N, CA, C and O of each residue as an XYZ file, in Angstrom:
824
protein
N       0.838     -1.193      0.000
C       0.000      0.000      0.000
C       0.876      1.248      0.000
O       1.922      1.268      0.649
N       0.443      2.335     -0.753
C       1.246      3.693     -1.000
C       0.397      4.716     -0.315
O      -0.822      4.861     -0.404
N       1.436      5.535      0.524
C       0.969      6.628      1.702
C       1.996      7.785      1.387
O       3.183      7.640      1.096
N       1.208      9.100      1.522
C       2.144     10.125      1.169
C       3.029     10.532      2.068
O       3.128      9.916      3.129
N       3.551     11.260      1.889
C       5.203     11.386      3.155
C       4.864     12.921      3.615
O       4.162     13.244      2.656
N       4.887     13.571      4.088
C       4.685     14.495      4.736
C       6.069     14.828      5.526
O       6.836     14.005      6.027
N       6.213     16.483      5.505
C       7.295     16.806      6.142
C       6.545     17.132      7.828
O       5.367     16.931      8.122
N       7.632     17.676      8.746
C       7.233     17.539     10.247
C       5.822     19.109     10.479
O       4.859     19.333     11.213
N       6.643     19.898      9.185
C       5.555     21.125      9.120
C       4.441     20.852      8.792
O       3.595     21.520      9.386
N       4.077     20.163      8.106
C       3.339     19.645      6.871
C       2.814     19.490      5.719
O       1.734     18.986      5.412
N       3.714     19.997      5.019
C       4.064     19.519      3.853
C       4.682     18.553      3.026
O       5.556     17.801      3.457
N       4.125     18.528      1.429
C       4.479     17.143      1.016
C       6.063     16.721      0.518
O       6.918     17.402     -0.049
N       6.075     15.506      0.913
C       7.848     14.982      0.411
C       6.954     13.975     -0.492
O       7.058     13.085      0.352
N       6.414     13.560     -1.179
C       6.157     12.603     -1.985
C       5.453     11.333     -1.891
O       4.277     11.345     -2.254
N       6.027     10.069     -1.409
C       5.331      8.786     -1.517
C       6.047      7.870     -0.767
O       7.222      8.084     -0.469
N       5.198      6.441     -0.288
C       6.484      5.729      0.532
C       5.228      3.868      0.027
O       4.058      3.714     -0.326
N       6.137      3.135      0.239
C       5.233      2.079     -0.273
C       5.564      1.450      1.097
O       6.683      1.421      1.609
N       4.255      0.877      1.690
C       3.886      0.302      2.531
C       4.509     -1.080      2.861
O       4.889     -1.411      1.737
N       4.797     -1.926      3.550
C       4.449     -3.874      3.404
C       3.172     -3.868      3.490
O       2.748     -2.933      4.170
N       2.264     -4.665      2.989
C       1.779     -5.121      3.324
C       1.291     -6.141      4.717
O       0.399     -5.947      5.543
N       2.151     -7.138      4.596
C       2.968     -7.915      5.727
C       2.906     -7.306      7.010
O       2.759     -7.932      8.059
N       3.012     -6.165      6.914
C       3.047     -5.241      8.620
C       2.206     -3.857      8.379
O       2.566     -3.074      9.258
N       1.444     -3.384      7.718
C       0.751     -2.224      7.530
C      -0.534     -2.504      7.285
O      -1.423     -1.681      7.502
N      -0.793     -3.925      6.716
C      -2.267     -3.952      6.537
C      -2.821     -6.265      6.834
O      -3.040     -7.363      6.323
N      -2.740     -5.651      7.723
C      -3.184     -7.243      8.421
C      -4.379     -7.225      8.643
O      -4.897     -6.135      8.885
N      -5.096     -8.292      8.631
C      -6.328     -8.466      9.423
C      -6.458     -7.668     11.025
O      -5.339     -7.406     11.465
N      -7.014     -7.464     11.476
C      -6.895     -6.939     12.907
C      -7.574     -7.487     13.422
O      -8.762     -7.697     13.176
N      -7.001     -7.792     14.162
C      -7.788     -9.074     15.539
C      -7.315     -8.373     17.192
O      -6.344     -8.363     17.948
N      -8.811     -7.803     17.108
C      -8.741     -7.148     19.229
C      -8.193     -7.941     20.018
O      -7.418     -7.493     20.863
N      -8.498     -9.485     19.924
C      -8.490    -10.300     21.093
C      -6.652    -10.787     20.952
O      -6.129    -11.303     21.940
N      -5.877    -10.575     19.756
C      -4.235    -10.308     19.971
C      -4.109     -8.978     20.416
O      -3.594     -9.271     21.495
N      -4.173     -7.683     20.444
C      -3.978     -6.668     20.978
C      -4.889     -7.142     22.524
O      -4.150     -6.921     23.483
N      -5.824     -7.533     22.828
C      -6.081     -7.435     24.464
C      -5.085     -8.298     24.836
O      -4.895     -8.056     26.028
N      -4.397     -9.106     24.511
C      -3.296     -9.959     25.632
C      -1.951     -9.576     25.517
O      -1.105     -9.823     26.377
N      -1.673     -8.788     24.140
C      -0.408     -8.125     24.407
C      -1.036     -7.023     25.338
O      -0.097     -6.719     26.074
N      -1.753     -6.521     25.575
C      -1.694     -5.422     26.583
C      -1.691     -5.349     27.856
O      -1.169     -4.541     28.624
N      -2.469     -6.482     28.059
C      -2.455     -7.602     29.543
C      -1.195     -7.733     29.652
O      -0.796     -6.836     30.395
N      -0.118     -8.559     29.205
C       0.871     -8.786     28.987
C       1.990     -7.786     29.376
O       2.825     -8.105     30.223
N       2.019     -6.219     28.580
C       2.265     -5.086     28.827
C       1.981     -4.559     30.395
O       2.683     -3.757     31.011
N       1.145     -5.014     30.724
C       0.649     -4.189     31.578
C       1.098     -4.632     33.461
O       1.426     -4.024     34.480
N       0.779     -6.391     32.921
C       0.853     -6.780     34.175
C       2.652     -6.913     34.319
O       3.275     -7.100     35.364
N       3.030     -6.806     33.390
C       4.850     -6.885     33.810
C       4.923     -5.104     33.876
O       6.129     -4.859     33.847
N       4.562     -4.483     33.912
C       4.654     -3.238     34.350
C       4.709     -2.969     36.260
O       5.455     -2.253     36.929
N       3.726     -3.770     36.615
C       3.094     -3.629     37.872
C       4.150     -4.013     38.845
O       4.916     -4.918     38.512
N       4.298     -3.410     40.073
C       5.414     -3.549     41.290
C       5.019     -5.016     41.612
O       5.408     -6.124     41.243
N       4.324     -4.665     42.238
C       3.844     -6.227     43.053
C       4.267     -5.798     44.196
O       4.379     -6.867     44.798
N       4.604     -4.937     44.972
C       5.298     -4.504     46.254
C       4.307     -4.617     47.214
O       4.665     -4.217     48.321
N       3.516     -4.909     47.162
C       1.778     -4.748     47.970
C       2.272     -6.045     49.446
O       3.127     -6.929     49.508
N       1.725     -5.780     49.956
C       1.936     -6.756     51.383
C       1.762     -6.416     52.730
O       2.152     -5.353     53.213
N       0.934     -7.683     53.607
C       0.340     -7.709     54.640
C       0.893     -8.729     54.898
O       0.661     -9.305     55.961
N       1.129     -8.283     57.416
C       1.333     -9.115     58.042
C       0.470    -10.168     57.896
O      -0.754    -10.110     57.782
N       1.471    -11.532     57.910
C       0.472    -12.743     58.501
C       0.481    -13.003     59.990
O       1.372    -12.518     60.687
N      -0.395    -13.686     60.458
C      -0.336    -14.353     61.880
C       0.728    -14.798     62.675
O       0.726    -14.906     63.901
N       1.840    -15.104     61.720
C       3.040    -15.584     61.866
C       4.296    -14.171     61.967
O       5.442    -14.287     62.400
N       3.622    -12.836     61.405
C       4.755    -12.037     60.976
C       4.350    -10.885     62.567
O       5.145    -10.421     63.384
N       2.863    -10.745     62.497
C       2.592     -9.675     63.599
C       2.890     -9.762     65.145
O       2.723    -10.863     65.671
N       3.234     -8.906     65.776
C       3.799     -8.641     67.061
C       2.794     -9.127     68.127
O       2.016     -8.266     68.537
N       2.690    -10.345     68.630
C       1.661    -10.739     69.492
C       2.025    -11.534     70.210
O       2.647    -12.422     69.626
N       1.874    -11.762     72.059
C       2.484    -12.797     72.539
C       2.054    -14.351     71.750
O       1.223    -14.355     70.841
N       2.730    -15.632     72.225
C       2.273    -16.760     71.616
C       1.407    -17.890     73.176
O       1.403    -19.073     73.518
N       0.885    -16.754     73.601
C       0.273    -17.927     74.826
C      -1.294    -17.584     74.440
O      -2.016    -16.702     73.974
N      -1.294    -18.762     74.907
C      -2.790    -19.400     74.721
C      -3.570    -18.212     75.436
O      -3.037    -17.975     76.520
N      -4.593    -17.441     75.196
C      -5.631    -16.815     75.481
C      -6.453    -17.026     77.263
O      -6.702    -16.251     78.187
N      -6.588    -18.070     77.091
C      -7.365    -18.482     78.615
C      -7.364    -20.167     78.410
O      -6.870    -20.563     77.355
N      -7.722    -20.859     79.056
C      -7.920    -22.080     79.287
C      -8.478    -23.192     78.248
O      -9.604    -23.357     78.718
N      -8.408    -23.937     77.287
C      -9.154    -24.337     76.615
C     -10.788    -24.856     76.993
O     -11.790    -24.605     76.323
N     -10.720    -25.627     78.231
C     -11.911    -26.041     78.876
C     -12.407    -25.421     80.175
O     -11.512    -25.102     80.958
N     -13.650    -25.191     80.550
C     -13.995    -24.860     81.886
C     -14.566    -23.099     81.560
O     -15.651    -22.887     82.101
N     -14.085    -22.074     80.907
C     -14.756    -20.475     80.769
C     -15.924    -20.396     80.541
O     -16.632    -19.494     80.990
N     -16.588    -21.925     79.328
C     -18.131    -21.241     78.410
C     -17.685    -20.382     77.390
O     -18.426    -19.765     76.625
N     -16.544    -20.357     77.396
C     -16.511    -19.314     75.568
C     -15.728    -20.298     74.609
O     -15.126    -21.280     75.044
N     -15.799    -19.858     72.878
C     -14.994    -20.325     72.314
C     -13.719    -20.861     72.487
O     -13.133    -20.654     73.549
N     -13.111    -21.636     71.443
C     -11.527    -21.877     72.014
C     -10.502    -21.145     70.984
O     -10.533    -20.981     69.764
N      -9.483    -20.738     72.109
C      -8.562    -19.485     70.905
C      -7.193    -20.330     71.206
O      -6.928    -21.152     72.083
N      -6.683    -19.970     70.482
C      -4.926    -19.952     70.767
C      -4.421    -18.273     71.148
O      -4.895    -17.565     72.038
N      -3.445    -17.956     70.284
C      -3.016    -16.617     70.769
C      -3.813    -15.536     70.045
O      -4.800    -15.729     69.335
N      -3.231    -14.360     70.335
C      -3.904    -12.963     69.728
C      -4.027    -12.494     68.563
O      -4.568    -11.473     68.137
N      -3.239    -13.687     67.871
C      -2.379    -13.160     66.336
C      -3.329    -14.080     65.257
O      -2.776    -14.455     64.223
N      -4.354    -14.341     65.425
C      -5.407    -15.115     64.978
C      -6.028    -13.977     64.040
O      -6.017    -12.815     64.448
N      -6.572    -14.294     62.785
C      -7.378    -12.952     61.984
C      -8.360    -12.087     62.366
O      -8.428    -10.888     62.094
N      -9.267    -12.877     63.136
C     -10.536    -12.764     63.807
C     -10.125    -11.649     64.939
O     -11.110    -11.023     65.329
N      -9.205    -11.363     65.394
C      -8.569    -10.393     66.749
C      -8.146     -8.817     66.370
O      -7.161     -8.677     65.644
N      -8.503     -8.222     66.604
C      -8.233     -6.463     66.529
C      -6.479     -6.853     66.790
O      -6.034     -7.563     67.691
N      -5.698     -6.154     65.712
C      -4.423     -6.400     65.966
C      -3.738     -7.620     65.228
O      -2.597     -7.608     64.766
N      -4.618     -8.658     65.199
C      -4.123    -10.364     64.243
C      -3.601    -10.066     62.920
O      -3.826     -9.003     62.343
N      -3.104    -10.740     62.583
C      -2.658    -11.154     61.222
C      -3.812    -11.183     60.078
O      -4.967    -11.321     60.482
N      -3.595    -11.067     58.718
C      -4.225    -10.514     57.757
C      -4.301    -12.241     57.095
O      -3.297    -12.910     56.856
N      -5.754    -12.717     56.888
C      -5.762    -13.989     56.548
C      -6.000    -13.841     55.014
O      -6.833    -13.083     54.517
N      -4.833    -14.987     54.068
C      -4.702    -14.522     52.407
C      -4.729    -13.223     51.959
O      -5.408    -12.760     51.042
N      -3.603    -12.435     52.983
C      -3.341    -11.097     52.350
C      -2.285    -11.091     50.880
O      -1.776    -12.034     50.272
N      -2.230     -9.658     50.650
C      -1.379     -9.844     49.570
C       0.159    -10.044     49.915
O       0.538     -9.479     50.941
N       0.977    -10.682     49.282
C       2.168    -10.734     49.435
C       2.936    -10.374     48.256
O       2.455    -10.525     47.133
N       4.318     -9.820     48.481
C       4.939     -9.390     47.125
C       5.540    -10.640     46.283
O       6.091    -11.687     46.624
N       5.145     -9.998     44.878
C       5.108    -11.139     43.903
C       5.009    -10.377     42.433
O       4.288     -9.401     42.229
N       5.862    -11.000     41.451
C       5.550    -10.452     40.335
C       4.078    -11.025     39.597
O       3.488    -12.105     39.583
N       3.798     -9.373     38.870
C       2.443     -9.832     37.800
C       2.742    -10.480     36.863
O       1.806    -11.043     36.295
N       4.015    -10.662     36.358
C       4.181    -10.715     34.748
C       3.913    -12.254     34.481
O       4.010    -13.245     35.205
N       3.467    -12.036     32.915
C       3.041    -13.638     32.731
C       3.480    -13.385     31.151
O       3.873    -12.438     30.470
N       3.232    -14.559     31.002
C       4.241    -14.702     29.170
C       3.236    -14.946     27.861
O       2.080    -15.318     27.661
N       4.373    -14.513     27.110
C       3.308    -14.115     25.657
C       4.450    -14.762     24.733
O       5.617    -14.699     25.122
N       4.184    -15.280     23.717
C       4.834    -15.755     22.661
C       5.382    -14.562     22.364
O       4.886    -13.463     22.612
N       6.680    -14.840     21.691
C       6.945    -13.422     20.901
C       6.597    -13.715     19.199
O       6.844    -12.904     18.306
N       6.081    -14.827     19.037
C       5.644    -14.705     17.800
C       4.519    -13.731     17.758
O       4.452    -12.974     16.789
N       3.280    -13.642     19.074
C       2.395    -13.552     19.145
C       2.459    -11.899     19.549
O       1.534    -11.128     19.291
N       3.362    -11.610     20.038
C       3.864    -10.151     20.428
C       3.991     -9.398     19.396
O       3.616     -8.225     19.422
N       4.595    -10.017     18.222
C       4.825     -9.593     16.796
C       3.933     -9.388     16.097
O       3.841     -8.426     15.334
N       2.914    -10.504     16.291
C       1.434    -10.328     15.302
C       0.582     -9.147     15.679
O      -0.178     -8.512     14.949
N       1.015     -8.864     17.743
C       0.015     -7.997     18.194
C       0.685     -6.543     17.494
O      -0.024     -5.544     17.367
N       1.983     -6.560     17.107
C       3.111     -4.773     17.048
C       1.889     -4.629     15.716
O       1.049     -3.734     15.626
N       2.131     -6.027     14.562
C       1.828     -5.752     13.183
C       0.280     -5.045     13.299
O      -0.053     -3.945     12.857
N      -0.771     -6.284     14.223
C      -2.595     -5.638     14.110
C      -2.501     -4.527     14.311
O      -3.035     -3.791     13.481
N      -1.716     -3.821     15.612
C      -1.820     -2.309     15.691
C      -1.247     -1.558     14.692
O      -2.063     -0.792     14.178
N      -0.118     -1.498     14.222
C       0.432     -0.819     12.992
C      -0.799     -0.452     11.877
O      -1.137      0.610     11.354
N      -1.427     -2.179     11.741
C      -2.714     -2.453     10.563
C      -3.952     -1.300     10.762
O      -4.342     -0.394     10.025
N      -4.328     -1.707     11.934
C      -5.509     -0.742     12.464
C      -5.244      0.327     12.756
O      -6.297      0.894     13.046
N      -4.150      1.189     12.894
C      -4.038      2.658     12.641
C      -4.030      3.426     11.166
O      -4.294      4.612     10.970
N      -3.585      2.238     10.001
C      -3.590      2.316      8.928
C      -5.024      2.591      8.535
O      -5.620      3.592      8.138
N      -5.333      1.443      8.771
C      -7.426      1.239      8.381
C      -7.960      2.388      8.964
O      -8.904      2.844      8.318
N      -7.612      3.120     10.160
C      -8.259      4.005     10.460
C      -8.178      4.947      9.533
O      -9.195      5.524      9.148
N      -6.980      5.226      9.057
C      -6.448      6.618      8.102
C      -5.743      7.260      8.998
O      -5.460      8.429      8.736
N      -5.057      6.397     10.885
C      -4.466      7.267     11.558
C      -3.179      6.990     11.671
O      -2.676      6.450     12.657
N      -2.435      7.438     10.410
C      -1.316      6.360     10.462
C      -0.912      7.872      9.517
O      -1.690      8.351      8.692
N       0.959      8.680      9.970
C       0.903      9.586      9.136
C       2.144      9.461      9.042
O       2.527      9.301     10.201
N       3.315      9.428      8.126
C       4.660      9.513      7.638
C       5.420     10.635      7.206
O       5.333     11.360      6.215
N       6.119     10.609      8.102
C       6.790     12.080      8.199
C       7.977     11.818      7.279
O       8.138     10.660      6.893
N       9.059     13.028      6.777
C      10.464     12.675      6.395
C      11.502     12.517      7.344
O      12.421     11.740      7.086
N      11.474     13.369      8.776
C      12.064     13.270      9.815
C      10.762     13.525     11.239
O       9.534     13.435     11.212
N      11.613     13.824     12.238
C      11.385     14.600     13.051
C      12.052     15.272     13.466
O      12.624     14.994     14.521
N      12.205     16.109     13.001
C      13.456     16.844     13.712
C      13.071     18.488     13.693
O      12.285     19.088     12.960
N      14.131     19.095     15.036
C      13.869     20.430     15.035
C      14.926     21.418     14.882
O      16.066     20.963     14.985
N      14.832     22.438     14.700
C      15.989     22.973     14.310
C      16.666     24.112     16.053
O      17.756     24.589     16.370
N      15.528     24.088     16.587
C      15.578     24.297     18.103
C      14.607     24.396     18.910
O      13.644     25.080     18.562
N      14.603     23.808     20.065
C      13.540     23.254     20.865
C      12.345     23.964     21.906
O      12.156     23.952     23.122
N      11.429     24.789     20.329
C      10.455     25.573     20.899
C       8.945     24.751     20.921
O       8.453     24.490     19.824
N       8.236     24.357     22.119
C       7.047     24.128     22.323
C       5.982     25.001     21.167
O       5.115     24.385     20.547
N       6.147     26.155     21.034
C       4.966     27.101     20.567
C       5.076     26.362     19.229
O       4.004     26.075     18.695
N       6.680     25.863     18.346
C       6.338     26.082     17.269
C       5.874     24.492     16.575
O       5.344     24.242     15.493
N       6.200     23.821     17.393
C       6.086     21.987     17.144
C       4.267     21.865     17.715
O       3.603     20.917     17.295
N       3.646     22.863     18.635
C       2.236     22.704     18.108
C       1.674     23.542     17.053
O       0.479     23.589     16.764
N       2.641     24.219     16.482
C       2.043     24.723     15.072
C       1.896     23.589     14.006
O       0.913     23.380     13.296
N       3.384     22.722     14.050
C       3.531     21.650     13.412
C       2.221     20.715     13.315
O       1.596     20.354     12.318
N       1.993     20.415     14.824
C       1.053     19.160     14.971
C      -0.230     20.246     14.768
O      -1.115     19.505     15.196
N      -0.716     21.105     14.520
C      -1.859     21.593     13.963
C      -2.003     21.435     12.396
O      -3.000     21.177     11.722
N      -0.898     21.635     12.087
C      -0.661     21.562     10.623
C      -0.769     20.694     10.291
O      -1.290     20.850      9.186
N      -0.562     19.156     10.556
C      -0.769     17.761     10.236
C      -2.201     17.226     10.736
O      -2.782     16.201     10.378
N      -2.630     18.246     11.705
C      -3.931     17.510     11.959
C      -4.262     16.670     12.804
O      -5.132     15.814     12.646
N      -3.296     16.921     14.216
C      -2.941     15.997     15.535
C      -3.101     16.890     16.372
O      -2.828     18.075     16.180
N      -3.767     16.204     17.850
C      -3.714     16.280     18.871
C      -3.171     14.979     19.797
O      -2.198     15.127     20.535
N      -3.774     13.890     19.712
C      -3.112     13.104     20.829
C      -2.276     11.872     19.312
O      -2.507     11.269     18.264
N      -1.545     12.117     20.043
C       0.174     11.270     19.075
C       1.101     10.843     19.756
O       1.622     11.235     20.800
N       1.329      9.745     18.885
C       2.542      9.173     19.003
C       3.517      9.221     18.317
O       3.632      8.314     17.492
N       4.466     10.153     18.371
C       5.852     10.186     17.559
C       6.580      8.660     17.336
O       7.026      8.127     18.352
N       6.692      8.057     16.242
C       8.079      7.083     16.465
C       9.460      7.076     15.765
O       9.960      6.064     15.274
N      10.040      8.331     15.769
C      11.234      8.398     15.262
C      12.596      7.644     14.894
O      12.353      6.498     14.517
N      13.776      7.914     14.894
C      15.017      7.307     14.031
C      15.382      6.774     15.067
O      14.998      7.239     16.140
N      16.278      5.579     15.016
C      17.149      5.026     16.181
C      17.161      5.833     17.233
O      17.240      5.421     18.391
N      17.102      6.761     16.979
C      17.601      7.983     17.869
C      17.046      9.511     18.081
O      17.314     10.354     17.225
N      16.102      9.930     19.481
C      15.116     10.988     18.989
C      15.722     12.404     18.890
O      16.524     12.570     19.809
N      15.624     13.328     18.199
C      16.083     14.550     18.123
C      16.085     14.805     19.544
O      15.238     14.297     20.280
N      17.111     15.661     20.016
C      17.024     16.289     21.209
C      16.246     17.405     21.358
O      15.665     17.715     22.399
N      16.223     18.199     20.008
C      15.114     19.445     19.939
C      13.932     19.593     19.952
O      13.155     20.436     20.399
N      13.818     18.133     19.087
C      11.801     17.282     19.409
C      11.427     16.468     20.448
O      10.310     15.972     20.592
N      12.475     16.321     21.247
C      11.961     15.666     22.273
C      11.691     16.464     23.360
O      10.755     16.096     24.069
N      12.372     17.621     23.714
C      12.331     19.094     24.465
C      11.480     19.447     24.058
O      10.646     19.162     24.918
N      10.754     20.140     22.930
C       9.959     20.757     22.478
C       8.208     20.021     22.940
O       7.095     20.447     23.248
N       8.891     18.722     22.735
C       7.206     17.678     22.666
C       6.872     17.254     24.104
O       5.798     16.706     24.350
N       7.963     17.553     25.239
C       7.818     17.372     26.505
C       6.657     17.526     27.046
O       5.947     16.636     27.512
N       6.391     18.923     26.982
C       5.143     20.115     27.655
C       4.145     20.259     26.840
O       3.528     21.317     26.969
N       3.577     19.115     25.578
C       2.806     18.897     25.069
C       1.836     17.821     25.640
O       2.259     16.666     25.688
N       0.602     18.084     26.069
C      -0.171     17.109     26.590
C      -0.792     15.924     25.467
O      -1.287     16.333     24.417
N      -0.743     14.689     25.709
C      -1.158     13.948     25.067
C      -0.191     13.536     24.037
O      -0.483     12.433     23.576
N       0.633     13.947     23.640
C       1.956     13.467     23.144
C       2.947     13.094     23.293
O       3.751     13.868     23.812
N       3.347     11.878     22.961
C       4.672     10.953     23.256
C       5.350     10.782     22.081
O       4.837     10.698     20.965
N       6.524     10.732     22.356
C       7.910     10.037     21.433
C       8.652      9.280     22.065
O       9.113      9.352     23.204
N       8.795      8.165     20.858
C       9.852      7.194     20.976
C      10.724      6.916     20.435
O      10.416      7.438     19.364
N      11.800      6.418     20.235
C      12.881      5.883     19.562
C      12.367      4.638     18.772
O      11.798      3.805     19.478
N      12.472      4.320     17.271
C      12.225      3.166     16.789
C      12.267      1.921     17.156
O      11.448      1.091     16.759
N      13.347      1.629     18.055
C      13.414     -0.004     18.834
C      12.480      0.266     20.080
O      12.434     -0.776     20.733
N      11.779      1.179     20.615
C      10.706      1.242     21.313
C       9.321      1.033     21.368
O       8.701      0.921     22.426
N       8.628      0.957     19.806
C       7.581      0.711     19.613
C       6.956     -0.293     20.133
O       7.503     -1.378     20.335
N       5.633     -0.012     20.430
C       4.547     -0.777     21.318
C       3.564     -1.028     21.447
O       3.044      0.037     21.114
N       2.643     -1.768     21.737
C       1.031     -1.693     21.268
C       0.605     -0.899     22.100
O       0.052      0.110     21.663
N       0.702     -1.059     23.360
C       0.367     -0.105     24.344
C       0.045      1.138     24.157
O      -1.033      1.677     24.404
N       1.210      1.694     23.615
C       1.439      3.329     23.419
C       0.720      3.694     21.839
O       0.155      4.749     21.553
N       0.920      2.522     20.946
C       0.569      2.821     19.472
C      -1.370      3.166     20.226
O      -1.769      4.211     19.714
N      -2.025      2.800     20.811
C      -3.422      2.198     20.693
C      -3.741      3.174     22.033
O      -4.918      3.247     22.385
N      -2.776      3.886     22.748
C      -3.473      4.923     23.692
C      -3.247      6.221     23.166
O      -3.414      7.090     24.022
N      -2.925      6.645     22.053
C      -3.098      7.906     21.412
C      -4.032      7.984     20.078
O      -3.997      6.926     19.450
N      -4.619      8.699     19.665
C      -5.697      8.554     18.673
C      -4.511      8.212     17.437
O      -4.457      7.109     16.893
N      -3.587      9.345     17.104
C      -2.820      9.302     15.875
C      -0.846      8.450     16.291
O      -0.120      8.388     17.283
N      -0.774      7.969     14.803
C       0.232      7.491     14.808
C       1.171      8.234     13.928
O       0.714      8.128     12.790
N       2.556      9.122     13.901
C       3.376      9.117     13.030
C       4.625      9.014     13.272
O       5.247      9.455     14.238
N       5.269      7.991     11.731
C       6.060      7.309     12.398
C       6.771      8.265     11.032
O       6.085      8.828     10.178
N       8.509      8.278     11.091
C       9.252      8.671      9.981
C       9.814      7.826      9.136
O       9.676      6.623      9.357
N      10.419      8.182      8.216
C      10.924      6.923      7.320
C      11.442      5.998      7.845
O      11.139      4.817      7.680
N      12.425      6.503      8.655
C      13.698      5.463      9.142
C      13.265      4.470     10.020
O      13.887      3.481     10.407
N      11.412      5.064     10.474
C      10.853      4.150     11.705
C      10.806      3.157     10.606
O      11.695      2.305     10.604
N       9.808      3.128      9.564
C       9.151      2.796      8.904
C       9.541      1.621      8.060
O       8.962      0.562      7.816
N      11.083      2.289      7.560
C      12.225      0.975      7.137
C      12.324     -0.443      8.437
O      12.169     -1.628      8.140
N      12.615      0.081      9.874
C      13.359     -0.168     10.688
C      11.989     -1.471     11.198
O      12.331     -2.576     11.619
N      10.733     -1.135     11.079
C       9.471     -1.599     11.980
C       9.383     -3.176     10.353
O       9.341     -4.406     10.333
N       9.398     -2.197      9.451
C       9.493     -3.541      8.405
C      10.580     -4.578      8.387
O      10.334     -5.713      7.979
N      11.775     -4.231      8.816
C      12.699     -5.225      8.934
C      12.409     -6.237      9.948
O      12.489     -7.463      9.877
N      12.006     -5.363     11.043
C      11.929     -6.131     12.379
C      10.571     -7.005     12.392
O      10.605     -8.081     12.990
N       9.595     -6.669     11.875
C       8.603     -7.546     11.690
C       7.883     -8.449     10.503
O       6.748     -8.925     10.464
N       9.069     -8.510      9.462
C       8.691     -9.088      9.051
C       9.368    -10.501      8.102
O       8.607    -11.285      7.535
């Protein structure tokens, strides 16, 4: 498939031919919901945690007598049931992360790539780059192209002037080409990626 190239102002540089292979796949939600699961739960601390019965500060003697009071029978204080006890199947620290094929990781990079395409939210720049790192004038840019919430995915390597500039822009992110993600592709409305992404995302996926 053929998409026009657009400079960062927005204007035209000409033409760029698509893969197929990675720009226009079937799109299937239910591979993007488990790469994101996936994404998400290896994101998470897991730092969360409660005393057990065993961890909280409580003498270890028996309560009162087992036989002869008329009340229930206890052991010590550190029982769940007790103001002060231990936390029964609390959380303990532990990782979220759980595993995904990376074949299947690959199919999820390609559906999203696909379905920003199908949308028509898919836009190809010649670079990104700035010539110095003014906020006022890089949302002139992204007015000019027709963006508000974006995802930059630039060259190996992001301009230092567009990445300063795109800081203090709400709803906009940039990445470096070996960064791309479903996550990030699928939480901004628009996608533009530059040539060198564009070479770099076809090698790698396909």
């Amino acid at each position: 498939m053929k998409i026009a190239v657009k400079t960062i102002e927005g204007g035209s540089a000409g033409e760029i031919e698509l893969a197929d292979g990675v720009f226009a796949v079937p799109v299937r939600k239910d591979i993007l919901q488990r790469c994101i699961v996936w994404q998400l739960s290896r994101r998470q601390q897991g730092t969360h945690k409660t005393k057990g019965r065993a961890e909280v500060t409580a003498t270890a003697k028996k309560m009162y007598a087992q036989k002869g009071t008329g009340r229930a029978r206890h052991g010590n204080e550190a029982a769940p049931q007790f103001r002060g006890g231990g936390k029964a199947f609390g959380p303990v620290v532990r990782s979220h992360a759980s595993d995904l094929p990376k074949k299947v990781r690959k199919l999820a990079l390609r559906t999203a790539l696909s379905a920003k395409a199908a949308e028509g939210k898919l836009i190809v720049v010649e670079a990104a780059t700035l010539a110095e790192p003014k906020t006022a004038q890089l949302k002139t840019h992204f007015g000019k192209l027709g963006v508000s919430s974006v995802l930059v995915i630039a060259g190996a390597e992001v301009d230092t002037n567009f990445a300063r500039a795109a800081a203090n822009i709400a709803h906009v992110d940039v990445l470096p080409q070996q960064g791309a993600n479903v996550y990030d592709i699928l939480r901004r409305d628009t996608l533009v990626l530059t040539k060198d992404a564009v070479k770099h995302l076809e090698e790698r996926l396909q």
